[in-house]
Amino acid sequence: MSVAQQDVDALVAYCRNTLGEQELWIEPEGYPSSLALCLIDSIYSTGSHYRSVVNVVNRYRAAHGHNDGAAALLQSMAAAGGARAWAETVADNQKPAHTKPGALLKAEVIQQAAQLMVDHDIDTVEDLVAAVRASPTDNPIHNAWKRLPSQRSGVTYSYLMLLAGLPSVKPDRMVLRFLAEALGADVTLTTDHAFELVMAAADALDVSPRTLDHAIWRAASGRG
C-alpha cells in the first residue's frame, strides 16, 4: 500500500510540533527474552487501559519469571486448569476478546496464539523473528494469527512484532486518533493505511518505527 507524500509530510510536521524534542523519544524495550509476555501483552492490550495489561504481565512474571516461551505459557494454562481458570487465577483478568455475547476470553485467544506458535515450531522471540523477519506481513504466522478469534484487523499482530523487537507500528485507536488530528478530523484511515503512514513518517524523521509509535502512543494517551 502506498501513502500520499502530502500525508507523510503533514504527519512529520505534526510530530515535530507536538511530540517534543526528538532526542528524548524512547524506544520501548519489549520482551526480547519472553515470547509468552509478548503474546500476553499483545492480545490483552486492545480495548484495555494499559495499567491493567501491566498488571497481568507483572502477575505472570511473579509466577513464572521473565523468560518463558510459548510452550511454557501453554503449560502455565494447563497447570491452572485451562485458559479460563488461568484468567481468573494467574492473570486476574477475565476480559473478553470482543463485546459480542459469547466472545472468548482474551486468555483463551492467548492460548490459541501460543498453540499457533508451537505448531509452527516457534517457542522463543528469536524463533519468531527468524520465521518472519524476511517478510513480516506475508508469512504463515501472520495469516494464521488473523484467523484467531477477534484478531482479523491485525493490530495485535503488528504489536506482537513491535514487542519482539521488529520494526513495526501498533495502529490502534490511540494512533488512529493522533493521525486524525494530524491530517484532519474528516480523514478516515484503515489500520493498514495507518501502519504504512507511521512507517513512512518514521523513515522521514530518521527514527525507528518503534520509537515513533511509542512517542505517538504516549502523546495520544496523555503521557506527554
Coordinates of C-alpha atoms in Angstrom, one line a residue:
M1 CA 0.0 0.0 0.0
S2 CA 1.3 3.4 -0.9
V3 CA 0.7 6.6 1.1
A4 CA 0.4 10.1 -0.2
Q5 CA 3.5 12.2 0.3
Q6 CA 1.4 15.1 1.4
D7 CA 0.0 13.0 4.2
V8 CA 3.5 11.8 5.2
D9 CA 4.7 15.5 5.2
A10 CA 1.7 16.6 7.3
L11 CA 2.3 13.8 9.9
V12 CA 6.0 14.6 10.1
A13 CA 5.3 18.3 10.7
Y14 CA 2.6 17.4 13.3
C15 CA 5.0 15.1 15.1
R16 CA 7.7 17.7 15.2
N17 CA 5.3 20.3 16.6
T18 CA 3.6 18.1 19.2
L19 CA 5.9 15.3 20.4
G20 CA 8.6 17.4 22.0
E21 CA 12.4 17.1 21.3
Q22 CA 13.1 14.1 19.1
E23 CA 16.2 13.3 21.1
L24 CA 14.0 12.5 24.1
W25 CA 11.8 10.0 22.3
I26 CA 12.2 6.5 23.8
E27 CA 12.3 3.2 22.0
P28 CA 10.3 0.6 24.0
E29 CA 12.2 -2.4 25.2
G30 CA 9.5 -5.0 24.5
Y31 CA 10.2 -8.5 25.8
P32 CA 13.3 -9.8 24.0
S33 CA 13.6 -12.8 26.3
S34 CA 10.0 -13.9 26.6
L35 CA 7.6 -14.8 23.8
A36 CA 5.0 -15.6 26.5
L37 CA 5.0 -12.0 27.6
C38 CA 4.9 -10.7 24.0
L39 CA 1.7 -12.8 23.4
I40 CA 0.1 -11.8 26.7
D41 CA 0.7 -8.1 26.2
S42 CA -0.2 -8.0 22.5
I43 CA -3.7 -9.5 23.0
Y44 CA -4.6 -8.0 26.3
S45 CA -3.6 -4.5 25.2
T46 CA -6.5 -3.8 22.8
G47 CA -9.6 -2.2 24.3
S48 CA -8.0 -2.0 27.8
H49 CA -6.4 0.6 30.0
Y50 CA -2.7 -0.2 29.8
R51 CA -2.3 -0.4 33.5
S52 CA -4.5 -3.5 33.5
V53 CA -2.2 -5.0 30.9
V54 CA 0.9 -4.2 33.0
N55 CA -0.8 -5.9 36.0
V56 CA -1.3 -9.1 34.0
V57 CA 2.3 -9.0 32.8
N58 CA 3.6 -8.4 36.3
R59 CA 1.4 -11.2 37.7
Y60 CA 2.8 -13.7 35.1
R61 CA 6.3 -12.6 35.8
A62 CA 5.8 -13.1 39.6
A63 CA 4.5 -16.6 38.9
H64 CA 6.9 -17.7 36.1
G65 CA 9.8 -15.2 35.7
H66 CA 10.9 -13.2 32.7
N67 CA 12.0 -15.9 30.1
D68 CA 9.0 -18.1 29.3
G69 CA 8.3 -19.1 25.7
A70 CA 5.1 -20.2 24.0
A71 CA 5.3 -23.8 25.3
A72 CA 5.8 -22.7 28.9
L73 CA 2.8 -20.3 28.6
L74 CA 0.7 -23.3 27.5
Q75 CA 2.0 -25.3 30.4
S76 CA 1.0 -22.4 32.8
M77 CA -2.5 -22.5 31.5
A78 CA -2.7 -26.3 31.7
A79 CA -1.5 -26.2 35.3
A80 CA -4.1 -23.7 36.2
G81 CA -6.9 -25.9 34.8
G82 CA -7.3 -24.3 31.4
A83 CA -7.3 -20.8 29.9
R84 CA -10.4 -19.6 31.8
A85 CA -9.1 -20.7 35.1
W86 CA -5.7 -19.1 34.2
A87 CA -7.5 -15.8 33.5
E88 CA -9.1 -16.0 37.0
T89 CA -6.0 -17.1 39.0
V90 CA -2.7 -16.2 37.2
A91 CA -3.8 -13.2 35.2
D92 CA -6.6 -12.0 37.4
N93 CA -8.2 -10.6 34.3
Q94 CA -11.2 -12.2 32.6
K95 CA -11.8 -9.6 29.9
P96 CA -13.4 -10.9 26.8
A97 CA -11.8 -10.6 23.4
H98 CA -14.9 -8.9 21.9
T99 CA -18.0 -7.1 23.2
K100 CA -20.4 -9.5 21.4
P101 CA -22.2 -12.0 23.7
G102 CA -20.4 -15.3 23.9
A103 CA -17.0 -13.9 23.0
L104 CA -14.0 -15.9 24.1
L105 CA -11.9 -14.5 26.9
K106 CA -8.6 -12.9 25.9
A107 CA -6.9 -15.6 27.8
E108 CA -8.4 -18.2 25.5
V109 CA -7.2 -16.3 22.5
I110 CA -3.8 -16.1 24.0
Q111 CA -3.9 -19.9 24.5
Q112 CA -4.7 -20.3 20.8
A113 CA -1.9 -17.9 19.8
A114 CA 0.6 -19.8 21.9
Q115 CA -0.5 -23.0 20.3
L116 CA -0.2 -21.4 16.9
M117 CA 3.4 -20.7 17.7
V118 CA 4.2 -24.1 18.9
D119 CA 2.5 -25.7 15.9
H120 CA 4.9 -23.7 13.7
D121 CA 8.0 -24.8 15.8
I122 CA 8.3 -21.3 17.4
D123 CA 8.9 -21.1 21.1
T124 CA 11.2 -18.1 21.7
V125 CA 11.3 -14.5 20.5
E126 CA 14.4 -15.5 18.4
D127 CA 12.4 -18.2 16.8
L128 CA 9.6 -15.8 15.9
V129 CA 12.0 -13.2 14.5
A130 CA 13.8 -15.8 12.4
A131 CA 10.4 -17.0 11.0
V132 CA 9.0 -13.6 10.0
R133 CA 11.9 -11.2 9.5
A134 CA 12.2 -11.6 5.8
S135 CA 8.5 -10.8 5.2
P136 CA 6.7 -9.7 8.5
T137 CA 3.3 -9.5 6.9
D138 CA 3.4 -12.2 4.2
N139 CA 4.0 -15.4 6.1
P140 CA 2.1 -18.3 7.6
I141 CA 2.2 -16.9 11.1
H142 CA 0.6 -13.6 10.1
N143 CA -2.1 -15.4 8.1
A144 CA -2.9 -17.8 10.9
W145 CA -2.9 -15.0 13.5
K146 CA -5.5 -13.0 11.6
R147 CA -7.7 -16.1 11.8
L148 CA -7.6 -16.2 15.6
P149 CA -10.9 -15.0 17.2
S150 CA -11.3 -11.2 17.1
Q151 CA -7.8 -10.7 15.6
R152 CA -8.8 -10.1 11.9
S153 CA -7.6 -6.4 11.9
G154 CA -4.0 -7.5 12.5
V155 CA -3.5 -4.8 15.1
T156 CA -2.3 -7.2 17.8
Y157 CA 0.0 -9.0 15.3
S158 CA 1.6 -5.7 14.5
Y159 CA 2.1 -5.1 18.2
L160 CA 3.5 -8.6 18.6
M161 CA 6.1 -7.7 16.1
L162 CA 6.9 -4.5 17.9
L163 CA 7.2 -6.3 21.3
A164 CA 9.5 -8.8 19.7
G165 CA 11.8 -6.0 18.6
L166 CA 11.0 -5.9 14.9
P167 CA 10.3 -2.6 13.0
S168 CA 6.6 -2.2 13.5
V169 CA 3.7 0.1 14.5
K170 CA 0.6 -0.7 16.5
P171 CA -2.2 1.1 14.6
D172 CA -4.7 1.1 17.5
R173 CA -7.3 3.7 18.4
M174 CA -4.6 5.9 20.1
V175 CA -2.5 6.0 16.9
L176 CA -5.6 6.5 14.7
R177 CA -6.7 9.4 16.9
F178 CA -3.3 11.0 16.6
L179 CA -3.3 10.6 12.8
A180 CA -6.8 12.1 12.6
E181 CA -5.6 15.1 14.5
A182 CA -2.5 15.4 12.2
L183 CA -4.4 15.0 8.9
G184 CA -7.8 16.4 9.7
A185 CA -10.7 15.1 11.7
D186 CA -12.6 14.2 8.5
V187 CA -9.9 11.7 7.4
T188 CA -10.8 8.0 7.7
L189 CA -7.8 5.6 7.9
T190 CA -7.7 1.9 7.8
T191 CA -5.3 0.1 10.2
D192 CA -3.2 -0.9 7.2
H193 CA -3.0 2.7 5.9
A194 CA -2.2 4.0 9.4
F195 CA 0.6 1.4 9.7
E196 CA 2.2 2.4 6.4
L197 CA 1.8 6.1 7.2
V198 CA 3.6 5.9 10.5
M199 CA 6.3 3.7 9.0
A200 CA 6.9 6.3 6.2
A201 CA 6.9 9.2 8.8
A202 CA 9.5 7.3 10.9
D203 CA 11.7 6.9 7.9
A204 CA 11.4 10.6 7.1
L205 CA 12.2 11.5 10.7
D206 CA 15.1 9.1 10.8
V207 CA 13.9 7.2 13.8
S208 CA 12.8 3.6 14.3
P209 CA 9.1 2.9 13.7
R210 CA 9.0 1.5 17.3
T211 CA 10.3 4.8 18.7
L212 CA 7.8 6.9 16.7
D213 CA 4.9 4.6 17.6
H214 CA 5.8 4.9 21.3
A215 CA 6.1 8.7 21.1
I216 CA 2.7 8.9 19.4
W217 CA 1.1 6.5 21.9
R218 CA 2.4 8.4 24.9
A219 CA 1.1 11.7 23.5
A220 CA -2.3 10.3 22.5
S221 CA -2.8 8.6 25.9
G222 CA -1.9 11.8 27.8
R223 CA 1.5 10.7 29.0
G224 CA 3.3 13.5 27.3

